């Protein structure tokens, strides 16, 4: 598996915190007492390979990578959208294509949440191909 998720997350976190220094960026679940807003939570998954991800010998050459993210704001939906916009630009620079974007209703009306998803195929050296 060609897992470059840590490198990609660090790049996105740097871009987001340049514009939103107070934004808490994580890939891990956070317990309620530790929550700090605004926040960006990213998670990477690797759907199963298929014939388009293997070379002629059957060895996986490309790893399909999906990144789901949610931006949270305690002040406004506009802030959550702006954080997602910065992350979206950073992911595009990494070669990922956005495949979903949605405002997510939250049980706590004081928290605004935007969800976004990107996807790409990566090889061992980190080169990206559309998926």
CSV table of C-alpha atoms in Angstrom, one decimal:
chain,number,residue,atom,x,y,z
A,1,UNK,CA,0.0,0.0,0.0
A,2,UNK,CA,1.2,3.5,-0.9
A,3,UNK,CA,0.3,5.4,2.2
A,4,UNK,CA,1.2,9.1,2.0
A,5,UNK,CA,-1.6,10.3,4.3
A,6,UNK,CA,0.7,11.7,7.0
A,7,UNK,CA,2.7,13.8,4.5
A,8,UNK,CA,-0.6,15.1,2.9
A,9,UNK,CA,-2.2,15.8,6.3
A,10,UNK,CA,0.8,17.8,7.4
A,11,UNK,CA,0.8,19.9,4.2
A,12,UNK,CA,-2.9,20.6,4.6
A,13,UNK,CA,-2.5,21.5,8.3
A,14,UNK,CA,0.3,23.9,7.5
A,15,UNK,CA,-1.8,25.7,4.8
A,16,UNK,CA,-4.9,25.9,7.1
A,17,UNK,CA,-3.0,27.1,10.2
A,18,UNK,CA,-1.2,29.8,8.1
A,19,UNK,CA,-4.6,31.4,7.5
A,20,UNK,CA,-6.4,30.2,10.7
A,21,UNK,CA,-3.7,29.9,13.4
A,22,UNK,CA,-6.4,29.0,16.0
A,23,UNK,CA,-7.7,26.1,14.0
A,24,UNK,CA,-7.3,22.7,15.6
A,25,UNK,CA,-6.3,20.2,12.9
A,26,UNK,CA,-6.4,16.4,13.6
A,27,UNK,CA,-6.7,13.0,12.1
A,28,UNK,CA,-7.7,11.4,15.5
A,29,UNK,CA,-11.0,11.3,17.3
A,30,UNK,CA,-11.2,13.9,20.0
A,31,UNK,CA,-12.9,13.6,23.4
A,32,UNK,CA,-15.5,16.2,24.2
A,33,UNK,CA,-13.5,18.0,26.9
A,34,UNK,CA,-10.6,18.4,24.5
A,35,UNK,CA,-12.6,19.9,21.6
A,36,UNK,CA,-11.5,23.3,20.5
A,37,UNK,CA,-13.2,25.3,17.7
A,38,UNK,CA,-12.6,26.0,14.9
A,39,UNK,CA,-11.4,22.6,13.9
A,40,UNK,CA,-10.6,20.4,10.9
A,41,UNK,CA,-10.7,16.6,11.2
A,42,UNK,CA,-9.4,14.6,8.3
A,43,UNK,CA,-9.4,10.8,7.9
A,44,UNK,CA,-7.9,8.7,5.1
A,45,UNK,CA,-9.2,5.4,3.9
A,46,UNK,CA,-7.9,3.0,1.2
A,47,UNK,CA,-10.7,1.3,-0.8
A,48,UNK,CA,-9.8,-2.2,-2.1
A,49,UNK,CA,-7.6,-2.4,-5.1
A,50,UNK,CA,-8.8,-3.6,-8.6
A,51,UNK,CA,-7.2,-4.3,-11.9
A,52,UNK,CA,-6.6,-0.6,-12.7
A,53,UNK,CA,-4.4,-0.3,-9.6
A,54,UNK,CA,-2.0,-3.2,-10.5
A,55,UNK,CA,0.8,-3.6,-12.9
A,56,UNK,CA,1.1,-6.4,-15.4
A,57,UNK,CA,2.5,-8.8,-12.8
A,58,UNK,CA,-0.5,-8.2,-10.6
A,59,UNK,CA,1.4,-6.2,-7.9
A,60,UNK,CA,-0.4,-3.1,-6.6
A,61,UNK,CA,1.2,0.0,-8.2
A,62,UNK,CA,-1.4,2.6,-7.4
A,63,UNK,CA,-3.3,2.9,-4.1
A,64,UNK,CA,-6.7,4.4,-4.2
A,65,UNK,CA,-6.9,7.0,-1.4
A,66,UNK,CA,-10.0,8.7,-0.1
A,67,UNK,CA,-9.8,11.6,2.3
A,68,UNK,CA,-12.9,12.7,4.3
A,69,UNK,CA,-12.8,15.9,6.2
A,70,UNK,CA,-15.1,18.0,8.4
A,71,UNK,CA,-14.6,21.6,9.4
A,72,UNK,CA,-16.3,22.8,12.5
A,73,UNK,CA,-16.9,26.4,13.6
A,74,UNK,CA,-18.5,27.7,16.8
A,75,UNK,CA,-19.0,31.1,15.3
A,76,UNK,CA,-20.3,30.9,11.7
A,77,UNK,CA,-20.9,28.7,8.7
A,78,UNK,CA,-18.7,31.1,6.7
A,79,UNK,CA,-15.7,30.3,8.9
A,80,UNK,CA,-16.2,26.6,8.4
A,81,UNK,CA,-16.6,27.1,4.6
A,82,UNK,CA,-13.4,29.2,4.6
A,83,UNK,CA,-11.4,26.5,6.4
A,84,UNK,CA,-12.7,23.9,3.9
A,85,UNK,CA,-11.7,26.2,1.0
A,86,UNK,CA,-8.1,26.4,2.2
A,87,UNK,CA,-8.0,22.6,2.7
A,88,UNK,CA,-9.6,22.1,-0.7
A,89,UNK,CA,-7.0,24.2,-2.4
A,90,UNK,CA,-4.2,22.3,-0.6
A,91,UNK,CA,-5.6,18.9,-1.5
A,92,UNK,CA,-5.9,20.0,-5.2
A,93,UNK,CA,-2.2,21.0,-5.1
A,94,UNK,CA,-1.6,17.4,-3.8
A,95,UNK,CA,-3.4,16.1,-6.9
A,96,UNK,CA,-6.7,15.1,-5.2
A,97,UNK,CA,-10.1,15.8,-6.8
A,98,UNK,CA,-13.1,16.8,-4.7
A,99,UNK,CA,-15.9,14.3,-4.9
A,100,UNK,CA,-18.3,15.6,-2.3
A,101,UNK,CA,-19.1,18.8,-0.4
A,102,UNK,CA,-22.0,19.3,2.0
A,103,UNK,CA,-23.3,21.4,4.9
A,104,UNK,CA,-24.0,18.9,7.7
A,105,UNK,CA,-26.7,19.6,10.2
A,106,UNK,CA,-25.5,19.3,13.8
A,107,UNK,CA,-27.4,18.3,16.9
A,108,UNK,CA,-25.7,21.2,18.7
A,109,UNK,CA,-27.0,24.4,16.9
A,110,UNK,CA,-24.0,26.4,18.1
A,111,UNK,CA,-21.6,24.3,15.9
A,112,UNK,CA,-21.5,24.7,12.1
A,113,UNK,CA,-20.1,21.8,10.2
A,114,UNK,CA,-19.0,21.4,6.5
A,115,UNK,CA,-18.1,17.9,5.1
A,116,UNK,CA,-15.9,17.4,2.1
A,117,UNK,CA,-14.3,14.4,0.4
A,118,UNK,CA,-11.4,14.0,-2.0
A,119,UNK,CA,-10.0,11.1,-3.9
A,120,UNK,CA,-6.9,10.1,-5.9
A,121,UNK,CA,-4.6,7.2,-6.7
A,122,UNK,CA,-1.0,7.4,-5.4
A,123,UNK,CA,2.1,5.4,-6.3
A,124,UNK,CA,5.0,4.5,-4.1
A,125,UNK,CA,6.9,7.7,-4.9
A,126,UNK,CA,3.8,9.9,-4.2
A,127,UNK,CA,2.8,10.6,-7.8
A,128,UNK,CA,-0.9,11.1,-8.2
A,129,UNK,CA,-3.3,9.9,-10.9
A,130,UNK,CA,-7.0,10.7,-11.3
A,131,UNK,CA,-9.5,8.3,-9.9
